[in-house]
Structures are given as C-alpha cells and as structure tokens.
mmCIF file of C-alpha atoms and ligand atoms in Angstrom:
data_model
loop_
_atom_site.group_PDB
_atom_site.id
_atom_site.type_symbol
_atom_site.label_atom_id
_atom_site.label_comp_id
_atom_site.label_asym_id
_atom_site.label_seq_id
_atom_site.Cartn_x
_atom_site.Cartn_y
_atom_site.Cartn_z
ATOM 1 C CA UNK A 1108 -23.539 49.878 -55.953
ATOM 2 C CA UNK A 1109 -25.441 48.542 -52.680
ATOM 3 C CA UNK A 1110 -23.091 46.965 -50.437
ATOM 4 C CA UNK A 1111 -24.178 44.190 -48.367
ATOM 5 C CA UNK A 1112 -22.798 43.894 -45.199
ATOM 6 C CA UNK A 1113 -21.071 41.178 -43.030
ATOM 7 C CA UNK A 1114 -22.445 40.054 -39.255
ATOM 8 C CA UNK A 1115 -18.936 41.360 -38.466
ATOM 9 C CA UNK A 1116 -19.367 44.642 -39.725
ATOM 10 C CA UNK A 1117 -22.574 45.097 -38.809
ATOM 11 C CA UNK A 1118 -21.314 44.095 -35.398
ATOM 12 C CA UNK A 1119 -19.360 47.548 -35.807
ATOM 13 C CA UNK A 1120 -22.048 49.797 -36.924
ATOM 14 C CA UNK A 1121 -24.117 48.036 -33.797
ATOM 15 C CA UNK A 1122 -21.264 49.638 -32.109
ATOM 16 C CA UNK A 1123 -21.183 53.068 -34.058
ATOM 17 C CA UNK A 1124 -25.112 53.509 -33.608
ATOM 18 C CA UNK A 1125 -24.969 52.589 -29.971
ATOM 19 C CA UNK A 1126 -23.235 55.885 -29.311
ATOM 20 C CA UNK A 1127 -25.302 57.603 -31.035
ATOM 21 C CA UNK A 1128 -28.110 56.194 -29.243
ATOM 22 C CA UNK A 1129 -26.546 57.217 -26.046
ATOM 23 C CA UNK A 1130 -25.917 60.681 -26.989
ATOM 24 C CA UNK A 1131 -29.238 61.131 -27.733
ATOM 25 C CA UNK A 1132 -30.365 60.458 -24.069
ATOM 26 C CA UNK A 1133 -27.845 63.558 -23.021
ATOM 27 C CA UNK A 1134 -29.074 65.460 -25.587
ATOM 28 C CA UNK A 1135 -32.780 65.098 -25.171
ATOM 29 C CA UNK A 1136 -32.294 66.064 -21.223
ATOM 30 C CA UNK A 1137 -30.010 68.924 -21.795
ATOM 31 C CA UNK A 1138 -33.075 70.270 -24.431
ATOM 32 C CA UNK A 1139 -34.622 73.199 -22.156
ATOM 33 C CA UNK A 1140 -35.584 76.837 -22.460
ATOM 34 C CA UNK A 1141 -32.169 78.830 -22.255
ATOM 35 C CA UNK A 1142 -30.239 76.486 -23.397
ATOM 36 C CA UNK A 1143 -28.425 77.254 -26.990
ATOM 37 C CA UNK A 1144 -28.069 75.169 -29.924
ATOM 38 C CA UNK A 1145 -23.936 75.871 -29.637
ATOM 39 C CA UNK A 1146 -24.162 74.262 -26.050
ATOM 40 C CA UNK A 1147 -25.710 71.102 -27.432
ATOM 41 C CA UNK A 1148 -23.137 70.869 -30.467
ATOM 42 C CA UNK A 1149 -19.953 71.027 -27.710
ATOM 43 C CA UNK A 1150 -21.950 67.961 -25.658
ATOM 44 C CA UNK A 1151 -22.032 65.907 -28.790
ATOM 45 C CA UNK A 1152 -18.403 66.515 -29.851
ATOM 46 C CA UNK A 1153 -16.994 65.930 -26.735
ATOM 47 C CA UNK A 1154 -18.944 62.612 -25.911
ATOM 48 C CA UNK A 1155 -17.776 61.430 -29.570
ATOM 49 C CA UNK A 1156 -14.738 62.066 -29.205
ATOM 50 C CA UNK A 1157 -14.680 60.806 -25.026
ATOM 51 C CA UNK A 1158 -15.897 57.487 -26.783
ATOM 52 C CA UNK A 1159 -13.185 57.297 -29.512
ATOM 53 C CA UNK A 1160 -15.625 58.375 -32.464
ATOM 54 C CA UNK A 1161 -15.349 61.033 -34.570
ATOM 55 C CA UNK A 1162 -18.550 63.159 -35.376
ATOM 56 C CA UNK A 1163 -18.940 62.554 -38.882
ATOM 57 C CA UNK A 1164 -20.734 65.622 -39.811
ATOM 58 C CA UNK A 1165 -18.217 68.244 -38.641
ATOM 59 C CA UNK A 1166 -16.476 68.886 -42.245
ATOM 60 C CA UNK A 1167 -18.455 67.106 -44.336
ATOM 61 C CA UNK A 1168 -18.481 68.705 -47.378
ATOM 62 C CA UNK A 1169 -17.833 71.786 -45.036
ATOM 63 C CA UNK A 1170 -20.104 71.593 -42.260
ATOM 64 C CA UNK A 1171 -18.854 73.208 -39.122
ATOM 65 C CA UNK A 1172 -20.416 71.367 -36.242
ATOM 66 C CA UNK A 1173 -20.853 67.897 -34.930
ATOM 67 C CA UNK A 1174 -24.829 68.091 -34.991
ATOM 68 C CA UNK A 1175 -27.152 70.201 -37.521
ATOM 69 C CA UNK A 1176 -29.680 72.036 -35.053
ATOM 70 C CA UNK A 1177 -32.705 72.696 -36.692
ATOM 71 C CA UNK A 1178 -35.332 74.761 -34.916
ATOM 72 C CA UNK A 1179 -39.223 75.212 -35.811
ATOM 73 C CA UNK A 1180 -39.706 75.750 -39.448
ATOM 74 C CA UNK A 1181 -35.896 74.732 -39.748
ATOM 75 C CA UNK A 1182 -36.069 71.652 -41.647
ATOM 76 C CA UNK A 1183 -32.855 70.462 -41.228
ATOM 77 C CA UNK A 1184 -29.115 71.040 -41.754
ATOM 78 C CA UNK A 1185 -29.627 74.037 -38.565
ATOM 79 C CA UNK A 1186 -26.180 75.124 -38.024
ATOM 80 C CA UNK A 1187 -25.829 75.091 -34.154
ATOM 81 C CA UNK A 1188 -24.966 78.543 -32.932
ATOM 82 C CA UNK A 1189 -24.639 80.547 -28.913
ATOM 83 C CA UNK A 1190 -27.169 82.931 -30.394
ATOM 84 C CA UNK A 1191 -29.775 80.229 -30.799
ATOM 85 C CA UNK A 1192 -31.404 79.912 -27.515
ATOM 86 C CA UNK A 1193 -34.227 77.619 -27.420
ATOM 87 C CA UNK A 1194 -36.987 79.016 -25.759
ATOM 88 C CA UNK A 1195 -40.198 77.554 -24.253
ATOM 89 C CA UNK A 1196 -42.398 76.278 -27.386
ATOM 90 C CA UNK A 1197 -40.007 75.708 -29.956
ATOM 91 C CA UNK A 1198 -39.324 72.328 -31.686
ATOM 92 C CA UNK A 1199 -35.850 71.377 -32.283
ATOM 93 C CA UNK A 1200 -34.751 68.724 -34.967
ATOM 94 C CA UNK A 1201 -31.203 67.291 -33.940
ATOM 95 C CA UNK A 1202 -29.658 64.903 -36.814
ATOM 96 C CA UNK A 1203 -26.136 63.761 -35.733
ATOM 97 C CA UNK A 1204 -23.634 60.735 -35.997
ATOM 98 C CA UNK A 1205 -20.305 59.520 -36.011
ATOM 99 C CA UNK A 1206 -17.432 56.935 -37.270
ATOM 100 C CA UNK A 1207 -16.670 54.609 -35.077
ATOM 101 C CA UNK A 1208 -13.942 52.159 -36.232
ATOM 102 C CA UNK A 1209 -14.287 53.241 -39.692
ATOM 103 C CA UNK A 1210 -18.201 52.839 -39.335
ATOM 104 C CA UNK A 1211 -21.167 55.444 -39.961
ATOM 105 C CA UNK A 1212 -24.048 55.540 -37.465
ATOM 106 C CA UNK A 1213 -26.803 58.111 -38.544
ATOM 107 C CA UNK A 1214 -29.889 59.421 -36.724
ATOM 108 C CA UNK A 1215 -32.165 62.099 -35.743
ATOM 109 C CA UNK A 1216 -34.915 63.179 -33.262
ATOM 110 C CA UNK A 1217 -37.412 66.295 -32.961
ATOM 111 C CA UNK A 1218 -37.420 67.276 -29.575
ATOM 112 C CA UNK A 1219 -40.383 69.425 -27.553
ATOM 113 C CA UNK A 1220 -38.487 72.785 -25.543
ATOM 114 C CA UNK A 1221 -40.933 72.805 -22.848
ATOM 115 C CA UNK A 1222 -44.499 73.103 -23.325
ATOM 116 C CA UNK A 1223 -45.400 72.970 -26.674
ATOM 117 C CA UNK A 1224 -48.517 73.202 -28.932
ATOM 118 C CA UNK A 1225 -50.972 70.246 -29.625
ATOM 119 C CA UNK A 1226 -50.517 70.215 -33.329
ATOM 120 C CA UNK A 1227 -46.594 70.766 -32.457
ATOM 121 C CA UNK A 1228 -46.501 67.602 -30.943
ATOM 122 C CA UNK A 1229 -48.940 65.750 -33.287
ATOM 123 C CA UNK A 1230 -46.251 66.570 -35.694
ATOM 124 C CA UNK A 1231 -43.440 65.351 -34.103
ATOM 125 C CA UNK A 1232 -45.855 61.802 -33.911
ATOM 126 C CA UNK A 1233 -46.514 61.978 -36.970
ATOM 127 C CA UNK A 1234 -43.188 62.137 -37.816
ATOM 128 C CA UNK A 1235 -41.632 59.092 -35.896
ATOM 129 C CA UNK A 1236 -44.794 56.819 -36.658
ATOM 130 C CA UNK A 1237 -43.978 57.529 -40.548
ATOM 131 C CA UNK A 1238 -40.601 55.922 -39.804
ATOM 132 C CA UNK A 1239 -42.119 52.489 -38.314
ATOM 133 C CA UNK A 1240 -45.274 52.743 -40.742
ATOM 134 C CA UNK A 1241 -42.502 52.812 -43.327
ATOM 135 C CA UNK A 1242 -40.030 49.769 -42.235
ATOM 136 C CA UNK A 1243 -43.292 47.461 -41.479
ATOM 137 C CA UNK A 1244 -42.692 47.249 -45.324
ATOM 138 C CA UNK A 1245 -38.923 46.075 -44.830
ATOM 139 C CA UNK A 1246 -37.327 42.758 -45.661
ATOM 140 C CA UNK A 1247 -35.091 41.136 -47.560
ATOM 141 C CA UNK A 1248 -37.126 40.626 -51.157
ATOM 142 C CA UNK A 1249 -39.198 43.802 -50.622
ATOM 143 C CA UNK A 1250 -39.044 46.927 -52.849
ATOM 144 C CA UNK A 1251 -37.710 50.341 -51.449
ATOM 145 C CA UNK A 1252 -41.055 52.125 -53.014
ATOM 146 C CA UNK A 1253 -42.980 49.714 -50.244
ATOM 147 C CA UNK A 1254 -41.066 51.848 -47.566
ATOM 148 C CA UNK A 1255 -41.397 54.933 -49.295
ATOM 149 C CA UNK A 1256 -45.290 54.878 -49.823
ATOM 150 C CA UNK A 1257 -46.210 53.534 -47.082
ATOM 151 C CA UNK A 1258 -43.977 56.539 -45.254
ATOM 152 C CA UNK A 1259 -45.403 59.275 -47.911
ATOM 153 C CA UNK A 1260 -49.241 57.605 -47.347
ATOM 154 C CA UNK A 1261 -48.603 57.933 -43.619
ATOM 155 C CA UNK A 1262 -47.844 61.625 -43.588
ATOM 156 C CA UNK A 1263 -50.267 62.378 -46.506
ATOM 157 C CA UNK A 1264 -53.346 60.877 -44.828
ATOM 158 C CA UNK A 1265 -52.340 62.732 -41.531
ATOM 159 C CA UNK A 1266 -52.758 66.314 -43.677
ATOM 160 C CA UNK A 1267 -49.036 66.895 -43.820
ATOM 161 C CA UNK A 1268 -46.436 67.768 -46.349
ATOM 162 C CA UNK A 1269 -43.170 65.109 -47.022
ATOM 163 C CA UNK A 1270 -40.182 66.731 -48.172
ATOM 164 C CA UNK A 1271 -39.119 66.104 -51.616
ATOM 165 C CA UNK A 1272 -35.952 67.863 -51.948
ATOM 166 C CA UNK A 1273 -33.835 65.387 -49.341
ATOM 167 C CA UNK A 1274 -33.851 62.105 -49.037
ATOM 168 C CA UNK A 1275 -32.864 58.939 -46.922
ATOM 169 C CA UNK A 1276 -29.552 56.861 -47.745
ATOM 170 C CA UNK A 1277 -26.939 53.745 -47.713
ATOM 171 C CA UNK A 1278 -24.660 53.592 -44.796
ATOM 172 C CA UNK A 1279 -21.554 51.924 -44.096
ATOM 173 C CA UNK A 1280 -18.226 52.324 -44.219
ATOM 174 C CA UNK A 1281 -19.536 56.434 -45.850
ATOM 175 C CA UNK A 1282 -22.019 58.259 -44.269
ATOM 176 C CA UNK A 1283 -24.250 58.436 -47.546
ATOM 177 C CA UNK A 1284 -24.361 55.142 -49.823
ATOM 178 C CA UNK A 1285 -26.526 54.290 -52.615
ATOM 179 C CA UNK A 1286 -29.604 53.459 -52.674
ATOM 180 C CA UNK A 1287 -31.184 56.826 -52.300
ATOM 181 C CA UNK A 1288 -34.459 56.299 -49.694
ATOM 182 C CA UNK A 1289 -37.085 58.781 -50.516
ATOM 183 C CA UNK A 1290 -39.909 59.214 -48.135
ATOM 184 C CA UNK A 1291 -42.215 59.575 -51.056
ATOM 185 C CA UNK A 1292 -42.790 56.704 -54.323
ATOM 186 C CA UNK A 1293 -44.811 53.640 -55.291
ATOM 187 C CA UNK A 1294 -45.071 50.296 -53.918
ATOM 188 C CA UNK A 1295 -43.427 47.645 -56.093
ATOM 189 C CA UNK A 1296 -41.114 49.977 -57.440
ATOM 190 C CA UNK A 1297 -37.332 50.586 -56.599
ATOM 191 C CA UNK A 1298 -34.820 48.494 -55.884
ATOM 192 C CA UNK A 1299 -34.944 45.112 -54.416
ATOM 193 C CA UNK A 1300 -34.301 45.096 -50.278
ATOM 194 C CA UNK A 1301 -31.718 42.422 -49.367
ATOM 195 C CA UNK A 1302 -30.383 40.910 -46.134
ATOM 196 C CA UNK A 1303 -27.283 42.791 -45.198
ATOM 197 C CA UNK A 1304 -28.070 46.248 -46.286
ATOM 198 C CA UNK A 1305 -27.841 49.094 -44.180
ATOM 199 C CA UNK A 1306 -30.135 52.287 -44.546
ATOM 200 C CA UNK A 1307 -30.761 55.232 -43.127
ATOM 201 C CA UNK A 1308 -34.514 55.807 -42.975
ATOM 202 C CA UNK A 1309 -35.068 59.709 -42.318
ATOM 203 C CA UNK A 1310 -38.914 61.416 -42.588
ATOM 204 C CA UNK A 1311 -38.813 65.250 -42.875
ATOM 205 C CA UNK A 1312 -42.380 66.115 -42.509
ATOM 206 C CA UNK A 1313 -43.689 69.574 -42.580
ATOM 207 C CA UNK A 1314 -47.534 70.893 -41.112
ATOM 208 C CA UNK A 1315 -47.842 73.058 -44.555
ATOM 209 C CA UNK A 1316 -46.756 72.713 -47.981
ATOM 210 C CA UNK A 1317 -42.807 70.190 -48.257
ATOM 211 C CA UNK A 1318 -41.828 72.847 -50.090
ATOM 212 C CA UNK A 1319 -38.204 73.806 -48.962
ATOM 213 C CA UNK A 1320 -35.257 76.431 -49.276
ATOM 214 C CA UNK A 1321 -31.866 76.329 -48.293
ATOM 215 C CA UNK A 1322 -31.170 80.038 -46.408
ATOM 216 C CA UNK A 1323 -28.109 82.219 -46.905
ATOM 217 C CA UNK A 1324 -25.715 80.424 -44.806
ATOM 218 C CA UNK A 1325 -25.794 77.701 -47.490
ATOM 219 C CA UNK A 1326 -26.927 74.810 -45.064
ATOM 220 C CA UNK A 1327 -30.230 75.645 -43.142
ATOM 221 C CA UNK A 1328 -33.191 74.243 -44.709
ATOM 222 C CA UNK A 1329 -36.370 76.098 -43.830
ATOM 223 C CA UNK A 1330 -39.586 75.162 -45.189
ATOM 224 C CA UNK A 1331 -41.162 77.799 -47.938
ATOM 225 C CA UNK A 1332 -44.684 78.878 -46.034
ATOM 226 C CA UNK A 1333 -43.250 78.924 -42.500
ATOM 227 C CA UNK A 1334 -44.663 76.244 -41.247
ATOM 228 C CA UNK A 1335 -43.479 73.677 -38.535
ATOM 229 C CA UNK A 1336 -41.169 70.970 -39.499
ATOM 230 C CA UNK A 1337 -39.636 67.823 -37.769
ATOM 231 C CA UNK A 1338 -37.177 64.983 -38.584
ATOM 232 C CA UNK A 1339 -36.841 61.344 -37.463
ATOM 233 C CA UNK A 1340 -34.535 58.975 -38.363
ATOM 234 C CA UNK A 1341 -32.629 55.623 -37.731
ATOM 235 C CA UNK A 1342 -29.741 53.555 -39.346
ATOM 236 C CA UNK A 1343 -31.325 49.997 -39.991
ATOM 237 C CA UNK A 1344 -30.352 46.693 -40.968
ATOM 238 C CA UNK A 1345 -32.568 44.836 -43.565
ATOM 239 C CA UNK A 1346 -32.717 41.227 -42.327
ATOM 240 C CA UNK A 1347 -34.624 38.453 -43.761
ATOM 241 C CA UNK A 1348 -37.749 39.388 -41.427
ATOM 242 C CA UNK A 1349 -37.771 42.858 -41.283
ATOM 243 C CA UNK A 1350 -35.182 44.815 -40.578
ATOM 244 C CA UNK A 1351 -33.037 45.728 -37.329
ATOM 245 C CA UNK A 1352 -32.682 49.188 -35.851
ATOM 246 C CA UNK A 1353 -29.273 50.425 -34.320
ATOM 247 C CA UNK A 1354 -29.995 53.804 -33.562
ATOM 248 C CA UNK A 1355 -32.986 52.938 -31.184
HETATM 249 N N1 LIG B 759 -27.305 63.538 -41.486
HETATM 250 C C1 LIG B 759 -27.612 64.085 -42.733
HETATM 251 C C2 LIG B 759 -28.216 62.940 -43.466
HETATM 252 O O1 LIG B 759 -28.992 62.290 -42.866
HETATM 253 C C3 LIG B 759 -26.427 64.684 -43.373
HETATM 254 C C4 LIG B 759 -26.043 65.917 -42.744
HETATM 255 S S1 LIG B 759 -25.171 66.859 -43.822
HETATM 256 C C5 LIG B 759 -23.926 67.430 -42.874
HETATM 257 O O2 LIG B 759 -27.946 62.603 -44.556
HETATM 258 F F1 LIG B 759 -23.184 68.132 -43.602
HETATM 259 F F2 LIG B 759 -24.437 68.104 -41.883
HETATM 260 F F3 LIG B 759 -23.245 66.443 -42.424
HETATM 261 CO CO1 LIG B 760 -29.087 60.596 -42.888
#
C-alpha cells in the first residue's frame, strides 16, 4: 500500500530531511585525504543524536553504522571502517538518514577526495543530473516508469551502466515503503504518482557494466568489472506540479 501523506506530516519529514541536509554540509567538508570512513560514521551519529534523531540505518536489519561508506567501485552499502582512509583520488558514496519524530529522511551524495579524474567527476554529474532528469517527469497523475526512463535514458545515453539489483523506495513513517522506484523501466508504465507521496529517488550509476555483487561482509556492494560507481539521492514529495525535495 502507498501511503499518502498529510501537510502535517510532511511538515515532519521537512523536519527529518532538514538534518540530513545539514549533515551533509559537515560531511562533505570533513571528506579529505587521511581522513577514514570510521571518522565520518562517529560525525553523523553524534550530530543525529545532538539533534534528537536517531540514525536510522545503524541496526537495520543489522547494519552497524549510522552511514554506509562506499568508496570507488563500492556501490553502496560501504561499511564505514578506521582502516578505510580516503586518499587523494578516490570517490566516496555516503547514503545516510535518520528518524526524527517517528519520521524517515533518506539521502545520499558521491563526494570527490581531492583531485580526482575527469571521467571520475563526469560520473558523479552524471549521476546527480539522472536524479533531476528523472523527477522533471514527477507529478501527481504521472506514472513511476516516466521517472524511471527518463533516469535509465539519462545514464544510458551518457555511456554508463544503471544498477539493476537495488532500487529507490516509499518513505514515511519506515525507512523503505512501497512503491519500489527503479532507476530503469518504461514510460507510461507503473503506478500512478499522487499528491502526498513521499519517495526516495536514488541513481546508482556505474562507468562499466551495472552489474553488481555483494562482498563477504554481507553488505558492501561492489560493481562486477571494477569499475567506478556513484550514488545520488533525495527524499521527495510528489505535489500536484512536480514534486518537492527535502533532502536538498
Ligand atoms: N539507504 C539505503 C536505501 O536507500 C538503505 C541502507 S541499508 C542499511 O534504501 F542497512 F544500511 F540501512
Ligand atoms: Co534509500
């Protein structure tokens, strides 16, 4: 079932989102050669839990940190770690959110660790412009396989891979709702978009083949050839426009 939600409660995942938003900002500036994955994970609990939120994430179906870490051909799901140093060149997906008042916020960013390759960073564009390219499709009326061609069509025309094994989601009052929200479909197909639903929109785009395996620890998703990955998404609000983004 899709739940629609109230101006009230989306009031409170405004407020959920808006922390997330924030902690991005620390994050992005703390993101430097030397610095370890671990390090970024303790910034993110303890601003959570500063703010009165807890990180959603940590336990979730077992997950041990606040934020999954996911570096270079690390899809995501990276579990954060003090022997993960970044170092200059790398890419670094961080996905993270919290409950805030009994309300999910959702989001991720790929971040550059210094100086990084040209095709590096033409991923990483790539990667966010798939998002917007996909929620120009979104209003209330729409179909779901609007947003998820015009995402897939996005990423395919720029010579890159979309990962099929993980998906976008509902949000709400749980972190992961129905309606799934591929990054991949037709146009015209899916469900029908309505005012009042809240989804989070999340392109994992790789520079080779999307083909993707899950490593030993049982989280980490690393793409199959090696190549680069990155990850960008937001928890939006369909409205009867378009749609609104909290996370941004
Ligand atoms: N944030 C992921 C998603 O977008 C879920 C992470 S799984 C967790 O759906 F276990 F790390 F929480
Ligand atoms: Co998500």
């Amino acid at each position: 079932m899709i739940s629609i939600k109230s101006a009230k409660q989306i009031e409170k995942m405004r407020e959920s989102c808006k922390l997330t938003k924030e902690l991005f900002l620390i994050l992005e500036d703390m993101v430097k050669p030397g610095v370890s994955t671990l390090e970024l994970d303790k910034a993110a609990y303890n601003f959570y839990k500063k703010h009165g939120a807890t990180p959603n994430f940590l336990n979730y179906d077992g997950y041990p940190a606040t934020i999954c870490a996911s570096v270079n051909d690390e899809v995501v799901h990276g579990i954060p770690s003090k022997h993960k140093v970044l170092k200059d060149g790398d890419i670094i997906s961080i996905d993270m959110g919290c409950i805030l008042d009994g309300w999910h916020s959702d989001a991720a960013r790929t971040f550059a660790v210094g100086k990084i390759s040209e095709e590096a960073q033409r991923l990483i564009d790539v990667t966010r412009e798939s998002f917007f390219e996909g929620i120009k499709k979104v209003k209330h009326g729409a179909k779901l396989g609007d947003l998820s061609a015009a995402i897939q069509n996005y990423v395919e025309s720029n010579g890159y891979g979309v990962v099929r094994d993980l998906v976008g989601h509902g949000i709400g009052r749980l972190m992961h709702e129905d309606p799934s929200v591929p990054n991949f479909g037709k146009a015209g197909h899916g469900v029908k978009l309505a005012a009042g639903m809240a989804l989070a929109v999340e392109p994992m785009v790789t520079a080779g083949d999307y083909h993707v395996s899950v490593l030993d620890d049982d989280w980490t998703v690393v793409t199959d050839d090696g190549s680069l990955a990155a990850h960008y998404e937001n928890t939006i609000i369909v409205t009867r426009e378009g749609c609104e983004i909290l996370t941004l």
